[in-house]
Amino acid sequence: MPAQRASGERWNMAALLVRAGCTLRRRNRADCAHCTGRSRATVSYTPEVAFCHRCRWSASRIALIRELGLTESSAAPEARHAARQRAEREALLAAFEVWRAVRIREHSDRYRALGRQAVWAREVLRKFPDCEPAWEALRRFYAAEAKLSRALDFLTFAKASDWLERDATPAEVFQAWRKHVAKR
């Protein structure tokens, strides 16, 4: 079957079905690409529409051309540009979410480690009130608690502790991330 272009020659339904993954069986019959199991010649098609009698999938010629990305209309460059912009925004947001998740994990791990040391330090101080390393562990925990709580509240957009005055907004955290990325 000769190659066809969406602009100029019109795509015929048989060629579109093959590109969509269907196997042609005979004139106006094809195997469905969407059915599971044994599905032989379940798709009947005309020059304008196709229909699977098993899974009820259907498509018009125009819909298949669009689905397969074969359009070259005047709107196609605008659509590609919009899709590219959307992909860039989604990639940016994905990078932000990764950064945020890593920061939350780092702060949570630090808070948990210092908290565990503080609990152990309290136990030691009950038996040995003059133990300097235990007092130092408590000092480290209390010195870092406000900062870590404030950072976690900020990153999770919630005022869960007394250390943040109000809930942070996603936009504020995003701006902080942008500044962080710009510093690099």
Coordinates of C-alpha atoms in Angstrom, one line a residue:
M1 CA 0.0 0.0 0.0
P2 CA 1.6 3.3 -1.0
A3 CA 2.4 5.8 1.7
Q4 CA -0.2 8.6 2.0
R5 CA -0.1 12.0 3.4
A6 CA -2.9 13.7 5.4
S7 CA -2.6 16.8 3.4
G8 CA -3.1 16.2 -0.3
E9 CA -4.3 12.5 -0.6
R10 CA -6.9 11.4 1.8
W11 CA -6.3 8.6 4.1
N12 CA -8.5 5.6 3.5
M13 CA -10.0 3.6 6.3
A14 CA -8.0 0.4 5.6
A15 CA -4.7 2.2 5.8
L16 CA -5.8 4.0 9.0
L17 CA -6.9 0.7 10.6
V18 CA -3.5 -0.9 9.8
R19 CA -1.7 2.1 11.4
A20 CA -4.0 1.8 14.4
G21 CA -2.9 -1.9 14.9
C22 CA -5.7 -3.8 13.3
T23 CA -5.0 -6.6 10.9
L24 CA -7.0 -6.6 7.7
R25 CA -8.7 -9.9 6.9
R26 CA -10.7 -9.3 3.8
R27 CA -12.5 -6.4 2.1
N28 CA -14.3 -4.4 4.8
R29 CA -13.2 -6.8 7.7
A30 CA -10.3 -6.6 10.2
D31 CA -9.1 -7.9 13.5
C32 CA -9.7 -5.5 16.3
A33 CA -6.6 -4.0 18.0
H34 CA -8.6 -3.3 21.2
C35 CA -10.2 -6.7 21.8
T36 CA -8.5 -9.2 24.1
G37 CA -8.5 -12.9 23.3
R38 CA -9.5 -14.4 20.0
S39 CA -11.1 -11.7 17.8
R40 CA -10.9 -12.5 14.1
A41 CA -12.6 -10.2 11.6
T42 CA -14.7 -8.5 14.3
V43 CA -14.2 -5.0 12.8
S44 CA -16.4 -4.1 9.9
Y45 CA -15.6 -0.8 8.2
T46 CA -16.7 1.5 5.4
P47 CA -14.7 4.3 3.9
E48 CA -15.9 6.7 6.7
V49 CA -16.4 4.5 9.9
A50 CA -15.2 1.4 11.6
F51 CA -17.0 -0.7 14.3
C52 CA -16.0 -3.8 16.3
H53 CA -18.9 -6.1 16.9
R54 CA -17.2 -7.7 19.8
C55 CA -16.0 -4.8 22.1
R56 CA -18.1 -2.1 20.5
W57 CA -15.1 0.1 19.7
S58 CA -15.8 2.5 16.9
A59 CA -14.1 5.4 15.1
S60 CA -14.6 7.7 12.2
R61 CA -11.9 8.2 9.6
I62 CA -11.4 11.8 10.9
A63 CA -11.1 10.6 14.5
L64 CA -8.5 8.0 13.5
I65 CA -6.5 10.5 11.6
R66 CA -6.5 12.8 14.7
E67 CA -5.7 9.9 17.1
L68 CA -2.8 8.8 15.0
G69 CA -1.5 12.3 14.7
L70 CA -1.7 12.4 10.9
T71 CA -3.4 15.8 10.6
E72 CA -1.5 18.7 9.0
S73 CA -4.2 21.3 9.2
S74 CA -3.5 24.9 10.0
A75 CA -4.4 24.2 13.6
A76 CA -1.8 21.4 13.9
P77 CA 1.2 23.7 14.5
E78 CA -0.8 25.5 17.1
A79 CA -1.8 22.3 18.7
R80 CA 1.7 21.0 18.7
H81 CA 2.9 24.2 20.2
A82 CA 0.2 24.0 22.9
A83 CA 1.1 20.4 23.5
R84 CA 4.8 21.3 23.8
Q85 CA 4.0 24.1 26.3
R86 CA 1.8 21.7 28.3
A87 CA 4.6 19.1 28.4
E88 CA 7.1 21.7 29.5
R89 CA 4.8 22.9 32.3
E90 CA 4.2 19.3 33.4
A91 CA 7.9 18.6 33.4
L92 CA 8.5 21.7 35.5
L93 CA 5.8 20.7 38.0
A94 CA 7.2 17.2 38.1
A95 CA 10.7 18.5 38.9
F96 CA 9.1 20.8 41.6
E97 CA 7.3 17.8 43.1
V98 CA 10.5 15.7 43.2
W99 CA 12.4 18.6 44.8
R100 CA 9.6 19.0 47.4
A101 CA 9.4 15.3 48.2
V102 CA 13.2 15.1 48.6
R103 CA 13.1 18.2 51.0
I104 CA 10.2 16.7 53.0
R105 CA 12.1 13.4 53.3
E106 CA 15.3 15.2 54.4
H107 CA 13.6 17.3 57.0
S108 CA 11.5 14.4 58.3
D109 CA 14.5 12.2 58.6
R110 CA 16.5 14.9 60.4
Y111 CA 13.6 15.6 62.8
R112 CA 13.1 11.9 63.5
A113 CA 16.8 11.3 64.1
L114 CA 17.1 14.3 66.5
G115 CA 13.8 13.3 68.2
R116 CA 15.1 9.7 68.7
Q117 CA 18.3 11.1 70.2
A118 CA 16.4 13.4 72.5
V119 CA 14.3 10.5 73.8
W120 CA 17.4 8.4 74.5
A121 CA 19.0 11.5 76.1
R122 CA 16.0 11.9 78.5
E123 CA 16.3 8.2 79.5
V124 CA 20.0 8.6 80.1
L125 CA 19.5 11.9 82.1
R126 CA 17.1 10.1 84.4
K127 CA 19.9 7.8 85.6
F128 CA 22.9 10.1 85.0
P129 CA 21.8 13.8 85.3
D130 CA 25.4 15.1 84.7
C131 CA 25.8 13.3 81.3
E132 CA 27.1 16.1 78.9
P133 CA 26.5 14.1 75.6
A134 CA 22.8 13.6 76.6
W135 CA 22.4 17.3 77.4
E136 CA 24.1 18.1 74.0
A137 CA 21.6 15.8 72.2
L138 CA 18.7 17.6 73.9
R139 CA 20.2 21.0 73.0
R140 CA 20.5 19.9 69.3
F141 CA 16.9 18.7 69.2
Y142 CA 15.4 21.8 70.8
A143 CA 17.6 24.1 68.7
A144 CA 16.5 22.5 65.4
E145 CA 12.9 21.7 66.3
A146 CA 11.4 25.1 65.3
K147 CA 13.3 25.3 62.1
L148 CA 12.5 21.7 61.0
S149 CA 8.8 22.1 62.0
R150 CA 8.5 25.4 60.1
A151 CA 10.2 23.9 57.0
L152 CA 7.9 20.8 57.1
D153 CA 4.8 23.0 57.5
F154 CA 5.9 25.2 54.6
L155 CA 6.7 22.2 52.3
T156 CA 3.4 20.5 53.1
F157 CA 1.3 23.6 52.8
A158 CA -0.1 23.1 56.3
K159 CA 0.3 24.9 59.7
A160 CA 0.6 21.8 61.8
S161 CA 3.0 23.3 64.4
D162 CA 3.2 26.5 66.4
W163 CA 6.3 27.6 64.4
L164 CA 4.6 28.8 61.2
E165 CA 2.2 31.7 61.4
R166 CA -0.1 30.6 58.6
D167 CA -0.5 27.9 56.0
A168 CA 1.9 28.2 53.1
T169 CA 0.4 28.2 49.6
P170 CA 1.7 25.9 46.8
A171 CA 2.6 29.1 44.8
E172 CA 4.8 30.3 47.7
V173 CA 6.6 26.9 47.9
F174 CA 6.9 26.9 44.1
Q175 CA 8.5 30.4 44.2
A176 CA 11.0 29.2 46.9
W177 CA 11.9 26.2 44.6
R178 CA 12.4 28.6 41.6
K179 CA 14.8 30.7 43.8
H180 CA 16.6 27.5 44.8
V181 CA 17.0 26.4 41.2
A182 CA 18.1 29.8 40.1
K183 CA 20.9 29.8 42.7
R184 CA 22.5 26.8 41.1

